[in-house]
CSV table of C-alpha atoms in Angstrom, one decimal:
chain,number,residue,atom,x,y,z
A,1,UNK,CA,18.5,18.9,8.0
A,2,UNK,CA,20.8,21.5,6.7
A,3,UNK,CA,22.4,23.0,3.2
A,4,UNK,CA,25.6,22.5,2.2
A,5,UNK,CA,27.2,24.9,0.0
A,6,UNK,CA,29.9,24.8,-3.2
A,7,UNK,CA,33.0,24.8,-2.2
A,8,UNK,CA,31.9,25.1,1.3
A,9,UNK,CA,33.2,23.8,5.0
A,10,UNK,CA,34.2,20.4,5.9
A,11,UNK,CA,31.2,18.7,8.1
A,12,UNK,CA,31.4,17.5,11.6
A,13,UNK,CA,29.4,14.8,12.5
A,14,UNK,CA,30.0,12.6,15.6
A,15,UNK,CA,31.4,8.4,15.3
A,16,UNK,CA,28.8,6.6,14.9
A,17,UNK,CA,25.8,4.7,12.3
A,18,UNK,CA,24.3,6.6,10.1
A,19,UNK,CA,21.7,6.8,7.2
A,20,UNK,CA,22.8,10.1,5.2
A,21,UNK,CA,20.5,11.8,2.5
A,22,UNK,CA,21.8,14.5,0.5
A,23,UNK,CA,20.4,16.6,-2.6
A,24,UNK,CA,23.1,17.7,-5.6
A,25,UNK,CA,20.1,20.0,-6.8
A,26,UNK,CA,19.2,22.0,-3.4
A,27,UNK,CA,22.7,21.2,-1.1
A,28,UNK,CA,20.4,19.5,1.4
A,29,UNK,CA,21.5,17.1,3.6
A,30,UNK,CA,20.1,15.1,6.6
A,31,UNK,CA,22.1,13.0,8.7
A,32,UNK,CA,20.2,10.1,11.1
A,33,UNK,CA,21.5,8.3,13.5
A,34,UNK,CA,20.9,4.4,13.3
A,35,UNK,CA,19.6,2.7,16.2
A,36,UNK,CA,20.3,-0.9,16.6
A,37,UNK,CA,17.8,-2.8,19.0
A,38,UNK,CA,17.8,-5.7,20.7
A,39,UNK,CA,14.3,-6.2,20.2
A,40,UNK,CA,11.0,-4.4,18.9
A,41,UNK,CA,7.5,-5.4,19.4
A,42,UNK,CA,3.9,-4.2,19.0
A,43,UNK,CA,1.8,-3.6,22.5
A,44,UNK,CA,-1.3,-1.9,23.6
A,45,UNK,CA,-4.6,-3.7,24.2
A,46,UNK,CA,-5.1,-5.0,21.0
A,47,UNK,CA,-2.3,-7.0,20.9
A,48,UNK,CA,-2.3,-10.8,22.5
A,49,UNK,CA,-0.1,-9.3,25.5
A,50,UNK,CA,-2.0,-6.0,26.0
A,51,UNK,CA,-0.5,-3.1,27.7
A,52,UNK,CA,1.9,-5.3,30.0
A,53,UNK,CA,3.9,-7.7,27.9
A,54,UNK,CA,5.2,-6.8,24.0
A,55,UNK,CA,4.6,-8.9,21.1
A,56,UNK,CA,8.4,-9.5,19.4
A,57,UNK,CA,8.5,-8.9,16.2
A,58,UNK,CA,11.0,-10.2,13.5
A,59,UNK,CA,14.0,-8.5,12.5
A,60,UNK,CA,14.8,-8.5,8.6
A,61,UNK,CA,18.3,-10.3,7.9
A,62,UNK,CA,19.0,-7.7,5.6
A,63,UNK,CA,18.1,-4.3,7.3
A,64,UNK,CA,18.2,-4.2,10.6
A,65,UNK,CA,15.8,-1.2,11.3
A,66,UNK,CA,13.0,-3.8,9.5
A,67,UNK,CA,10.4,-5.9,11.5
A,68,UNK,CA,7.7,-7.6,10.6
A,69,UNK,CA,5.2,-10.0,12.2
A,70,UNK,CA,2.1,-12.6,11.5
A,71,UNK,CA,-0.5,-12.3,14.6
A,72,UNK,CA,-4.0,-11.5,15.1
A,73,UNK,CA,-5.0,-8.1,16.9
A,74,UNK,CA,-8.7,-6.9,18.5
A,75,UNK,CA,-9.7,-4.0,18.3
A,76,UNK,CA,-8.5,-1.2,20.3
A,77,UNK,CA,-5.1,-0.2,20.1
A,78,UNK,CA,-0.9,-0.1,19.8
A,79,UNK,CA,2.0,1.1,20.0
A,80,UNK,CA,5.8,-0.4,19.0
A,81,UNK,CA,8.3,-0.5,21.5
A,82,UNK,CA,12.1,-1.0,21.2
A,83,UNK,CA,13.4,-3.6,24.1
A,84,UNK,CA,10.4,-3.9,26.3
A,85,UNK,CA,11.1,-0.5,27.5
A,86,UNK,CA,9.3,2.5,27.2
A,87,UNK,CA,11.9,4.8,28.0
A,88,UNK,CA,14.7,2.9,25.3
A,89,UNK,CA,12.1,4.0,22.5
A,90,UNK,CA,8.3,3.6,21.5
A,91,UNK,CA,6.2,4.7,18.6
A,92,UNK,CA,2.7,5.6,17.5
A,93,UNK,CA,0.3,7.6,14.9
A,94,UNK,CA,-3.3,7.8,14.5
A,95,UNK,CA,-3.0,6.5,11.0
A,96,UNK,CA,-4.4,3.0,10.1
A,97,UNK,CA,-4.0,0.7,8.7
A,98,UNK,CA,-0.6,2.7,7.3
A,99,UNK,CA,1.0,5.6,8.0
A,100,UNK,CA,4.3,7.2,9.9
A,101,UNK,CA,5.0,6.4,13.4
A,102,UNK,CA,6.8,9.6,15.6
A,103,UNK,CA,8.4,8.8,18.9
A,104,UNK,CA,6.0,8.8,21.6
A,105,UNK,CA,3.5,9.6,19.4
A,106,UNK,CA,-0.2,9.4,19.4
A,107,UNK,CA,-1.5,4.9,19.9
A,108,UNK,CA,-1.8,3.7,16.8
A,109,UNK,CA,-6.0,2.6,16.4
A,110,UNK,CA,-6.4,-0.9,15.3
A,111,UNK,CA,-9.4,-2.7,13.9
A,112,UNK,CA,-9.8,-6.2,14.8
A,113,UNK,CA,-8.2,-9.2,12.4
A,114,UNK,CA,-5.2,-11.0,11.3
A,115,UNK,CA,-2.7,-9.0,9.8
A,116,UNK,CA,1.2,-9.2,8.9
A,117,UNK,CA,2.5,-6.0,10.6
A,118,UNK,CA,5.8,-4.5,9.1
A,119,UNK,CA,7.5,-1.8,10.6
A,120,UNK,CA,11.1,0.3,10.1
A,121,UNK,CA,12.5,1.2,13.3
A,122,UNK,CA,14.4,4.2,11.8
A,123,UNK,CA,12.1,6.0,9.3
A,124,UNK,CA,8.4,5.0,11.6
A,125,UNK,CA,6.8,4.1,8.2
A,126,UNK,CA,4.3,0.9,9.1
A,127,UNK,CA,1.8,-1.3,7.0
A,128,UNK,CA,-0.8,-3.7,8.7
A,129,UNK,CA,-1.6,-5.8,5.9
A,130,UNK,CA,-5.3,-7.7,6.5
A,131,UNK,CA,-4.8,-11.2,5.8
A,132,UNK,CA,-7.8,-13.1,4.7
A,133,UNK,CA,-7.8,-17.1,4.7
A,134,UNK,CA,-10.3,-19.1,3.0
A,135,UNK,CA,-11.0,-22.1,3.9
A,136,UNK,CA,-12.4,-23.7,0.3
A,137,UNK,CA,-12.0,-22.1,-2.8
A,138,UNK,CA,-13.8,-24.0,-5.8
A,139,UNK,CA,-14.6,-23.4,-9.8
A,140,UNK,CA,-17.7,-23.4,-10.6
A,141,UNK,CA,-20.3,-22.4,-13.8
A,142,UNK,CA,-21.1,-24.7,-17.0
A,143,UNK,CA,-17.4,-25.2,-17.9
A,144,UNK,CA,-16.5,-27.2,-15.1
A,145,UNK,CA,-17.1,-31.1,-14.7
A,146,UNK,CA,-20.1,-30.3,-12.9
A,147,UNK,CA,-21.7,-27.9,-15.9
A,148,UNK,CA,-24.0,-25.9,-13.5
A,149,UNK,CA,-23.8,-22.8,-11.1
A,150,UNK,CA,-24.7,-24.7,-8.4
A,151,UNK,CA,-21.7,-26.9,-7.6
A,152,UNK,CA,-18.5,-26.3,-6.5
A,153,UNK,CA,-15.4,-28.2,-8.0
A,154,UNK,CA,-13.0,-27.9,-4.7
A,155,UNK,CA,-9.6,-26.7,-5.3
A,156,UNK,CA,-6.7,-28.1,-2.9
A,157,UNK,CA,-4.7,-25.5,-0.8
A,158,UNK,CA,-1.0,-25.6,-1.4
A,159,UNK,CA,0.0,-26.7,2.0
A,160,UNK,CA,3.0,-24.5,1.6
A,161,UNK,CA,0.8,-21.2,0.8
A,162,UNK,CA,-2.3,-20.3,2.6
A,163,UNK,CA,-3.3,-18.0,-0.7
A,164,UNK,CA,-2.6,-20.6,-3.5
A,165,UNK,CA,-5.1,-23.1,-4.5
A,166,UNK,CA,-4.6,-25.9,-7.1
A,167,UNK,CA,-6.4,-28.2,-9.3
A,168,UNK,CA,-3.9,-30.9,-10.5
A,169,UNK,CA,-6.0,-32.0,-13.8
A,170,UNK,CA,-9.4,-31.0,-14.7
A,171,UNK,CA,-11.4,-31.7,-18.4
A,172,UNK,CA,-13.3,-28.2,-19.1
A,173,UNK,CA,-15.6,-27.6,-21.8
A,174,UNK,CA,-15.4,-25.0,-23.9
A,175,UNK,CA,-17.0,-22.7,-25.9
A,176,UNK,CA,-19.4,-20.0,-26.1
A,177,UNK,CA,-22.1,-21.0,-23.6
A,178,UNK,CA,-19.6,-23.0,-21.4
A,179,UNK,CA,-17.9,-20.8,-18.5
A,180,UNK,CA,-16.4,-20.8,-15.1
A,181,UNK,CA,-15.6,-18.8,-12.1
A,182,UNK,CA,-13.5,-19.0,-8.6
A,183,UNK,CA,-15.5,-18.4,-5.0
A,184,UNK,CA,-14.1,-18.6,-1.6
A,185,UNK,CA,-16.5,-20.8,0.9
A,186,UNK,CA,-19.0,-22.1,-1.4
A,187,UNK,CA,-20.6,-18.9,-1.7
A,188,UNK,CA,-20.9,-15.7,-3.7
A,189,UNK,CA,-20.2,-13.4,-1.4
A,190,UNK,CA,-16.3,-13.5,-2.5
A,191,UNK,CA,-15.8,-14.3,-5.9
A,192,UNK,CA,-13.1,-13.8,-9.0
């Protein structure tokens, strides 16, 4: 980071990729290099491969500093590497599930569960989004077919997407004493 003045000097910057941020109101200016890797993963003992063998992770086909992934972690924790190599580059915080990632930073704690992990390989910023799968979804309440609280009308799972459910026809009754709810598993535990 630096200030550039009005009317000031030319700046020298060396050949190379570059992601270049610079303020009209202040003169500031940063100038980071972009690293291209062949490869960044997530390791550390709650990953499938713990400490000895990096999890690849997928690089965006529009930004190559992006990566994301689908897998399920324990707990403990992790770091991302850059081309199975810890000396070629690795990152970590102590945030969770979110935060900014430093190199050779602190291990990144991890809670156990299935989560899509994203990651940017040139500003450290990370998510690791919790996925939760049900395994039945259904409508229930005196609106439904059924006309109780007790039974489920099963919804089908789009086979294409784990999170949308469908009912392809359905008669409901209406009015005021006749309504209806959705609830993952049969259960109250998680419903909308």
């Amino acid at each position: 980071t630096d200030t550039a003045m009005v009317d000031g000097d030319t700046l020298d910057v060396p050949a190379g990729r570059w992601l270049i941020e610079f303020s009209t109101e202040t003169g500031i200016y940063t100038f980071t290099e972009i690293e291209i890797f062949g490869s960044v993963g997530i390791i550390g003992d709650a990953t499938p491969g713990g400490w000895d063998v990096d999890t690849d992770m997928i690089r965006s086909e529009t930004d190559s500093s992006q990566w994301s992934l689908r897998l399920e972690l324990l707990d403990g924790e992790a770091k991302f590497r850059a081309d199975d190599d810890w000396l070629v580059a690795n990152w970590g915080a102590g945030d969770f599930p979110t935060g900014v990632a430093v190199r050779d930073g602190a291990n990144i704690p991890i809670t156990a569960g299935e989560y899509i992990v994203d990651f940017n390989s040139l500003s450290g910023e990370y998510n690791f989004k919790l996925l939760i799968v049900y395994d039945s979804v259904g409508l229930i309440g005196t609106a439904t077919p059924f006309g109780n609280w007790d039974e489920d009308y099963w919804m089908t799972q789009d086979p294409n997407d784990e999170d949308q459910w469908f009912i392809p026809s359905v008669a409901l009754s209406g009015g005021d004493q006749n309504e209806c709810k959705f609830r993952a598993e049969g259960d109250w535990i998680v419903n909308w």
